[in-house]
Amino acid sequence: MGSQVSKQMERRKTIHTEKKVLSDLKTSGEEYPGSEYRPQDRKNWMSGLNPEKLRINQIVWPGTHDSATDKIGIPLVTRPFAQCQSLSIYRQLVLGTRVLDIRVQENRQICHGILVTYSVDVVLNDVKKFLSETQSEVIILEIRTEYGHEDPPEFDKYLEEQLGEFLIPQDEGVFGKSIAELLPKRVICVWKPRKSAQPKAGSPLWSAGFLKDNWVNTDLPSTKFDANLKHLSEHPAVTSRKYFYRVENTVTPVADNPVLCVKPVTRRIHGYARLFIAQCFAKGIADKLQVLSTDFIEEDFVDACAGLTHARVEGKA
């Protein structure tokens, strides 16, 4: 018992130290090209950057981690252990989110581990509602079969039926195109099944290799921050690669942590998105940054990504 208490005390000390590391680093500044920019209308922030000029590989895409968990599990009982977002998919999109991370199980319900929530139909209806209200906003919709679950039968056909008119076909040439060149199609749908066949080139859906990341499973904020920088540095610049690369500005509860609820843990890194972008510039890797995702997305996170996108369009980054 005593050794367990000692271990937890040491763990708390490590967490405190890591939080201080990021807090101290923040004093070095969070300015970067475009950091002062604020979109007038977050719902249409891509439109505000001129779809004729804005290329897919210039965009810094604000994304959400475990996007469809706003109503996961049982409120006040299991929800705090799995909820990563408090807004519906529609409200996230209106706020400015442009990359969605959706996890499904065999019956097409959304899940996070063993906890379940609404049907994927709710997600797709929210996406279609948002698309019907906008003209030039492009979305990356990642849908994967959750770990430990089976693929929904014929799910690729279902996605094509639901989103067909909006789907941008799998094509490496898309990365160098402007939004205007892709319209009226506005959804890059990445389908990641566990066992079923991957979508092929030319398919309405995109295969798993077009959206990559390096998931670092830790609750330590400075460890995650540094690992994110390291992994990002190992990729080519956005202008020369033919896939999307995602950085997750999140930390995750782990089994030996005294805190197992998502929100208080992920808050350890939540406020450091602008610092991360600034550090990318300081380390000469800002030209590699593309998808940046978070838990419990807020306006300033969207603005941080839109600002760097604006700077790229203006030739300032």
Coordinates of C-alpha atoms in Angstrom, one line a residue:
M1 CA 0.0 0.0 0.0
G2 CA 2.8 2.4 1.0
S3 CA 4.6 1.8 -2.3
Q4 CA 1.4 2.5 -4.3
V5 CA 0.9 5.8 -2.4
S6 CA 4.6 6.7 -3.0
K7 CA 4.2 5.9 -6.7
Q8 CA 1.1 8.2 -7.0
M9 CA 2.9 11.0 -5.2
E10 CA 5.8 10.7 -7.6
R11 CA 3.3 10.7 -10.5
R12 CA 1.7 13.9 -9.3
K13 CA 5.1 15.5 -9.0
T14 CA 6.0 14.5 -12.6
I15 CA 2.7 15.9 -13.9
H16 CA 3.3 19.2 -12.0
T17 CA 6.8 19.4 -13.4
E18 CA 5.7 18.8 -17.0
K19 CA 2.9 21.4 -16.7
K20 CA 5.5 23.9 -15.5
V21 CA 7.7 23.1 -18.5
L22 CA 5.0 24.2 -20.9
S23 CA 4.0 27.1 -18.8
D24 CA 7.6 28.4 -18.8
L25 CA 8.0 27.8 -22.5
K26 CA 4.9 29.9 -23.1
T27 CA 6.9 32.9 -22.0
S28 CA 9.0 32.6 -25.1
G29 CA 6.0 33.8 -27.1
E30 CA 3.1 32.4 -29.1
E31 CA 3.4 34.8 -32.1
Y32 CA 3.8 33.4 -35.6
P33 CA 2.8 34.5 -39.1
G34 CA -0.9 34.9 -39.0
S35 CA -1.3 34.6 -35.2
E36 CA -3.2 37.9 -35.0
Y37 CA -5.7 36.9 -37.7
R38 CA -9.3 36.2 -36.6
P39 CA -11.9 35.0 -39.2
Q40 CA -15.0 37.2 -39.3
D41 CA -17.2 34.1 -39.8
R42 CA -15.9 30.8 -38.5
K43 CA -18.7 28.9 -40.1
N44 CA -17.3 30.1 -43.5
W45 CA -13.7 30.7 -42.7
M46 CA -12.3 28.9 -45.7
S47 CA -14.6 30.9 -48.0
G48 CA -13.2 34.0 -46.4
L49 CA -9.7 33.1 -47.6
N50 CA -10.7 33.0 -51.3
P51 CA -11.4 29.5 -52.6
E52 CA -9.8 30.5 -55.9
K53 CA -6.5 30.9 -54.2
L54 CA -6.7 28.5 -51.2
R55 CA -5.1 25.1 -52.1
I56 CA -5.7 21.9 -50.1
N57 CA -2.1 21.6 -49.1
Q58 CA -2.0 25.2 -47.7
I59 CA -4.7 24.6 -45.2
V60 CA -4.0 24.0 -41.5
W61 CA -7.0 21.9 -40.7
P62 CA -8.5 22.3 -37.2
G63 CA -9.7 18.9 -36.1
T64 CA -11.4 17.2 -33.2
H65 CA -10.3 14.0 -31.5
D66 CA -13.1 11.4 -30.9
S67 CA -15.4 13.9 -32.5
A68 CA -18.8 12.1 -31.8
T69 CA -18.5 11.6 -28.1
D70 CA -20.7 14.5 -26.9
K71 CA -23.4 12.1 -25.7
I72 CA -21.3 9.0 -25.1
G73 CA -22.1 6.7 -22.2
I74 CA -24.2 7.6 -19.2
P75 CA -24.1 11.2 -17.9
L76 CA -22.1 11.7 -14.7
V77 CA -21.4 7.9 -14.6
T78 CA -19.4 6.7 -17.6
R79 CA -19.4 9.8 -19.8
P80 CA -16.6 11.6 -18.0
F81 CA -14.3 8.7 -18.8
A82 CA -14.9 8.8 -22.6
Q83 CA -16.2 12.2 -23.6
C84 CA -13.7 14.2 -25.7
Q85 CA -16.1 16.8 -27.1
S86 CA -19.1 18.7 -25.7
L87 CA -20.5 20.0 -29.0
S88 CA -22.5 18.1 -31.6
I89 CA -20.9 17.4 -35.0
Y90 CA -23.0 20.2 -36.5
R91 CA -21.9 22.7 -33.8
Q92 CA -18.3 21.7 -34.2
L93 CA -18.5 22.4 -38.0
V94 CA -20.2 25.8 -37.4
L95 CA -17.4 26.6 -35.0
G96 CA -14.8 25.9 -37.7
T97 CA -13.8 22.3 -37.2
R98 CA -12.8 20.8 -40.6
V99 CA -11.5 17.3 -39.6
L100 CA -13.7 14.8 -37.9
D101 CA -12.6 11.6 -36.2
I102 CA -15.5 9.1 -36.1
R103 CA -15.3 5.6 -34.6
V104 CA -18.0 3.0 -35.4
Q105 CA -18.8 -0.6 -34.5
E106 CA -20.5 -3.3 -36.4
N107 CA -24.1 -2.0 -36.0
R108 CA -23.1 1.5 -37.2
Q109 CA -23.3 3.0 -33.7
I110 CA -20.6 5.4 -32.7
C111 CA -18.4 4.1 -29.9
H112 CA -15.3 4.8 -27.8
G113 CA -13.9 1.6 -26.5
I114 CA -16.8 -0.3 -25.0
L115 CA -19.1 2.8 -24.6
V116 CA -21.6 3.6 -27.3
T117 CA -23.7 6.6 -28.3
Y118 CA -25.9 7.5 -31.3
S119 CA -25.9 6.0 -34.8
V120 CA -23.5 7.3 -37.5
D121 CA -26.6 8.6 -39.2
V122 CA -26.6 11.4 -36.7
V123 CA -23.1 12.4 -37.8
L124 CA -23.8 12.2 -41.5
N125 CA -27.0 14.2 -41.1
D126 CA -25.1 16.9 -39.3
V127 CA -22.4 17.0 -42.0
K128 CA -25.0 17.3 -44.7
K129 CA -26.9 20.0 -42.8
F130 CA -23.7 22.0 -42.6
L131 CA -22.8 21.5 -46.2
S132 CA -26.3 22.6 -47.3
E133 CA -25.7 25.9 -45.4
T134 CA -22.3 26.6 -46.8
Q135 CA -20.7 26.8 -50.3
S136 CA -16.9 26.5 -50.1
E137 CA -16.0 24.7 -46.8
V138 CA -14.1 21.4 -47.3
I139 CA -14.2 18.7 -44.6
I140 CA -12.0 15.7 -44.0
L141 CA -14.3 13.0 -42.6
E142 CA -12.3 10.1 -41.1
I143 CA -14.4 7.1 -40.2
R144 CA -12.8 4.1 -38.7
T145 CA -13.8 0.8 -37.1
E146 CA -13.0 1.1 -33.4
Y147 CA -10.3 -1.2 -32.0
G148 CA -11.8 -4.4 -30.8
H149 CA -14.9 -4.2 -33.0
E150 CA -15.9 -5.6 -36.4
D151 CA -16.4 -3.6 -39.6
P152 CA -20.1 -2.6 -40.3
P153 CA -21.2 -4.7 -43.3
E154 CA -21.0 -2.9 -46.7
F155 CA -20.2 0.3 -45.0
D156 CA -18.4 1.7 -48.0
K157 CA -21.5 1.5 -50.1
Y158 CA -23.5 3.1 -47.3
L159 CA -21.1 6.1 -47.1
E160 CA -21.2 6.5 -50.9
E161 CA -25.0 6.5 -50.8
Q162 CA -25.2 9.0 -48.0
L163 CA -22.5 11.5 -49.2
G164 CA -22.1 10.7 -52.9
E165 CA -22.8 14.1 -54.3
F166 CA -20.2 15.7 -52.0
L167 CA -17.4 13.1 -52.1
I168 CA -14.1 14.2 -53.6
P169 CA -12.7 11.0 -55.2
Q170 CA -9.4 9.5 -54.0
D171 CA -6.7 11.3 -56.2
E172 CA -3.2 12.5 -55.2
G173 CA -3.7 15.4 -57.5
V174 CA -6.2 16.9 -55.0
F175 CA -3.4 18.1 -52.7
G176 CA -2.3 20.8 -55.2
K177 CA -5.7 21.9 -56.2
S178 CA -7.6 25.0 -55.0
I179 CA -11.0 24.6 -53.3
A180 CA -12.6 26.2 -56.3
E181 CA -11.3 23.5 -58.5
L182 CA -12.9 20.8 -56.4
L183 CA -16.3 22.4 -56.0
P184 CA -19.1 21.4 -55.7
K185 CA -17.5 18.3 -54.1
R186 CA -16.4 19.1 -50.5
V187 CA -15.8 16.0 -48.5
I188 CA -12.6 13.9 -48.3
C189 CA -13.9 10.8 -46.7
V190 CA -11.2 8.5 -45.3
W191 CA -12.6 5.0 -44.5
K192 CA -10.4 2.9 -42.3
P193 CA -11.9 -0.6 -41.8
R194 CA -10.2 -3.2 -39.6
K195 CA -10.6 -6.2 -42.0
S196 CA -12.6 -5.1 -45.1
A197 CA -10.8 -4.0 -48.3
Q198 CA -9.4 -0.5 -48.4
P199 CA -10.8 2.0 -50.9
K200 CA -8.8 2.0 -54.2
A201 CA -7.5 4.9 -56.2
G202 CA -10.3 6.7 -58.0
S203 CA -12.8 5.5 -55.4
P204 CA -15.2 8.0 -53.9
L205 CA -13.6 7.1 -50.5
W206 CA -9.9 7.5 -49.5
S207 CA -7.8 4.8 -48.0
A208 CA -6.2 4.8 -44.5
G209 CA -2.7 5.8 -45.8
F210 CA -4.0 9.3 -46.8
L211 CA -4.5 10.4 -43.2
K212 CA -1.5 9.5 -40.9
D213 CA -0.6 10.3 -37.4
N214 CA 1.7 9.1 -34.6
W215 CA -0.5 8.4 -31.5
V216 CA 1.5 8.9 -28.3
N217 CA -0.5 7.4 -25.4
T218 CA 0.5 9.5 -22.4
D219 CA -1.0 11.8 -19.8
L220 CA 2.2 13.9 -19.6
P221 CA 1.8 17.2 -21.4
S222 CA 5.4 18.1 -22.1
T223 CA 6.2 14.6 -23.1
K224 CA 3.3 14.7 -25.7
F225 CA 4.2 18.2 -26.9
D226 CA 7.9 17.2 -27.5
A227 CA 6.9 13.9 -29.2
N228 CA 4.5 15.7 -31.5
L229 CA 7.3 18.1 -32.6
K230 CA 9.7 15.2 -33.1
H231 CA 7.2 13.1 -35.2
L232 CA 6.1 16.1 -37.3
S233 CA 9.8 16.9 -38.1
E234 CA 10.2 13.4 -39.7
H235 CA 7.7 14.2 -42.5
P236 CA 8.1 16.1 -45.7
A237 CA 6.8 19.6 -46.2
V238 CA 3.1 19.8 -47.0
T239 CA 3.8 21.0 -50.6
S240 CA 5.7 17.8 -51.4
R241 CA 3.7 15.1 -49.7
K242 CA 0.6 13.3 -50.9
Y243 CA -1.1 12.5 -47.6
F244 CA -2.5 14.4 -44.6
Y245 CA -0.5 14.2 -41.4
R246 CA -2.3 14.9 -38.0
V247 CA -0.9 16.2 -34.8
E248 CA -3.1 15.5 -31.7
N249 CA -2.8 18.3 -29.2
T250 CA -4.2 16.0 -26.5
V251 CA -3.1 13.9 -23.6
T252 CA -5.0 10.8 -22.4
P253 CA -5.8 9.2 -19.0
V254 CA -3.6 6.2 -18.3
A255 CA -4.2 3.3 -16.0
D256 CA -1.7 4.3 -13.3
N257 CA -3.0 7.9 -13.2
P258 CA -4.8 9.1 -10.1
V259 CA -7.2 11.0 -12.5
L260 CA -9.1 8.9 -15.1
C261 CA -11.6 11.5 -16.4
V262 CA -10.8 12.9 -19.8
K263 CA -11.4 16.6 -19.3
P264 CA -9.0 17.4 -16.4
V265 CA -6.3 15.3 -18.0
T266 CA -6.5 16.8 -21.5
R267 CA -6.6 20.3 -20.0
R268 CA -3.0 19.9 -19.2
I269 CA -2.1 20.5 -22.9
H270 CA -5.3 22.0 -24.2
G271 CA -4.2 25.7 -24.0
Y272 CA -0.9 25.2 -25.8
A273 CA -2.0 24.9 -29.5
R274 CA -0.6 28.4 -30.4
L275 CA 2.6 27.6 -28.5
F276 CA 2.9 24.4 -30.6
I277 CA 2.6 26.4 -33.8
A278 CA 5.1 29.0 -32.6
Q279 CA 7.5 26.2 -31.7
C280 CA 7.1 24.7 -35.2
F281 CA 8.4 28.0 -36.6
A282 CA 11.2 28.2 -34.0
K283 CA 12.4 24.7 -35.1
G284 CA 12.0 25.3 -38.8
I285 CA 9.2 22.7 -39.3
A286 CA 6.1 24.9 -39.7
D287 CA 6.0 24.0 -43.4
K288 CA 5.1 20.5 -42.3
L289 CA 2.1 21.3 -40.1
Q290 CA -1.2 20.3 -41.6
V291 CA -3.9 18.8 -39.4
L292 CA -4.0 19.9 -35.7
S293 CA -6.6 18.2 -33.5
T294 CA -7.9 18.8 -30.0
D295 CA -10.3 17.6 -27.4
F296 CA -13.2 20.0 -26.4
I297 CA -12.6 22.4 -29.3
E298 CA -13.0 26.1 -28.8
E299 CA -12.9 29.2 -31.0
D300 CA -9.3 30.2 -30.3
F301 CA -8.1 26.8 -31.6
V302 CA -9.9 27.3 -34.9
D303 CA -8.5 30.9 -35.1
A304 CA -5.0 29.6 -34.5
C305 CA -5.2 27.2 -37.5
A306 CA -7.1 29.7 -39.7
G307 CA -4.5 32.4 -39.0
L308 CA -1.6 30.2 -40.2
T309 CA -3.6 29.2 -43.3
H310 CA -4.3 32.9 -44.0
A311 CA -0.5 33.6 -43.8
R312 CA 0.3 30.8 -46.2
V313 CA -2.3 32.1 -48.7
E314 CA -0.8 35.6 -48.4
G315 CA 2.8 34.2 -48.9
K316 CA 3.8 35.1 -45.4
A317 CA 4.5 31.6 -44.1

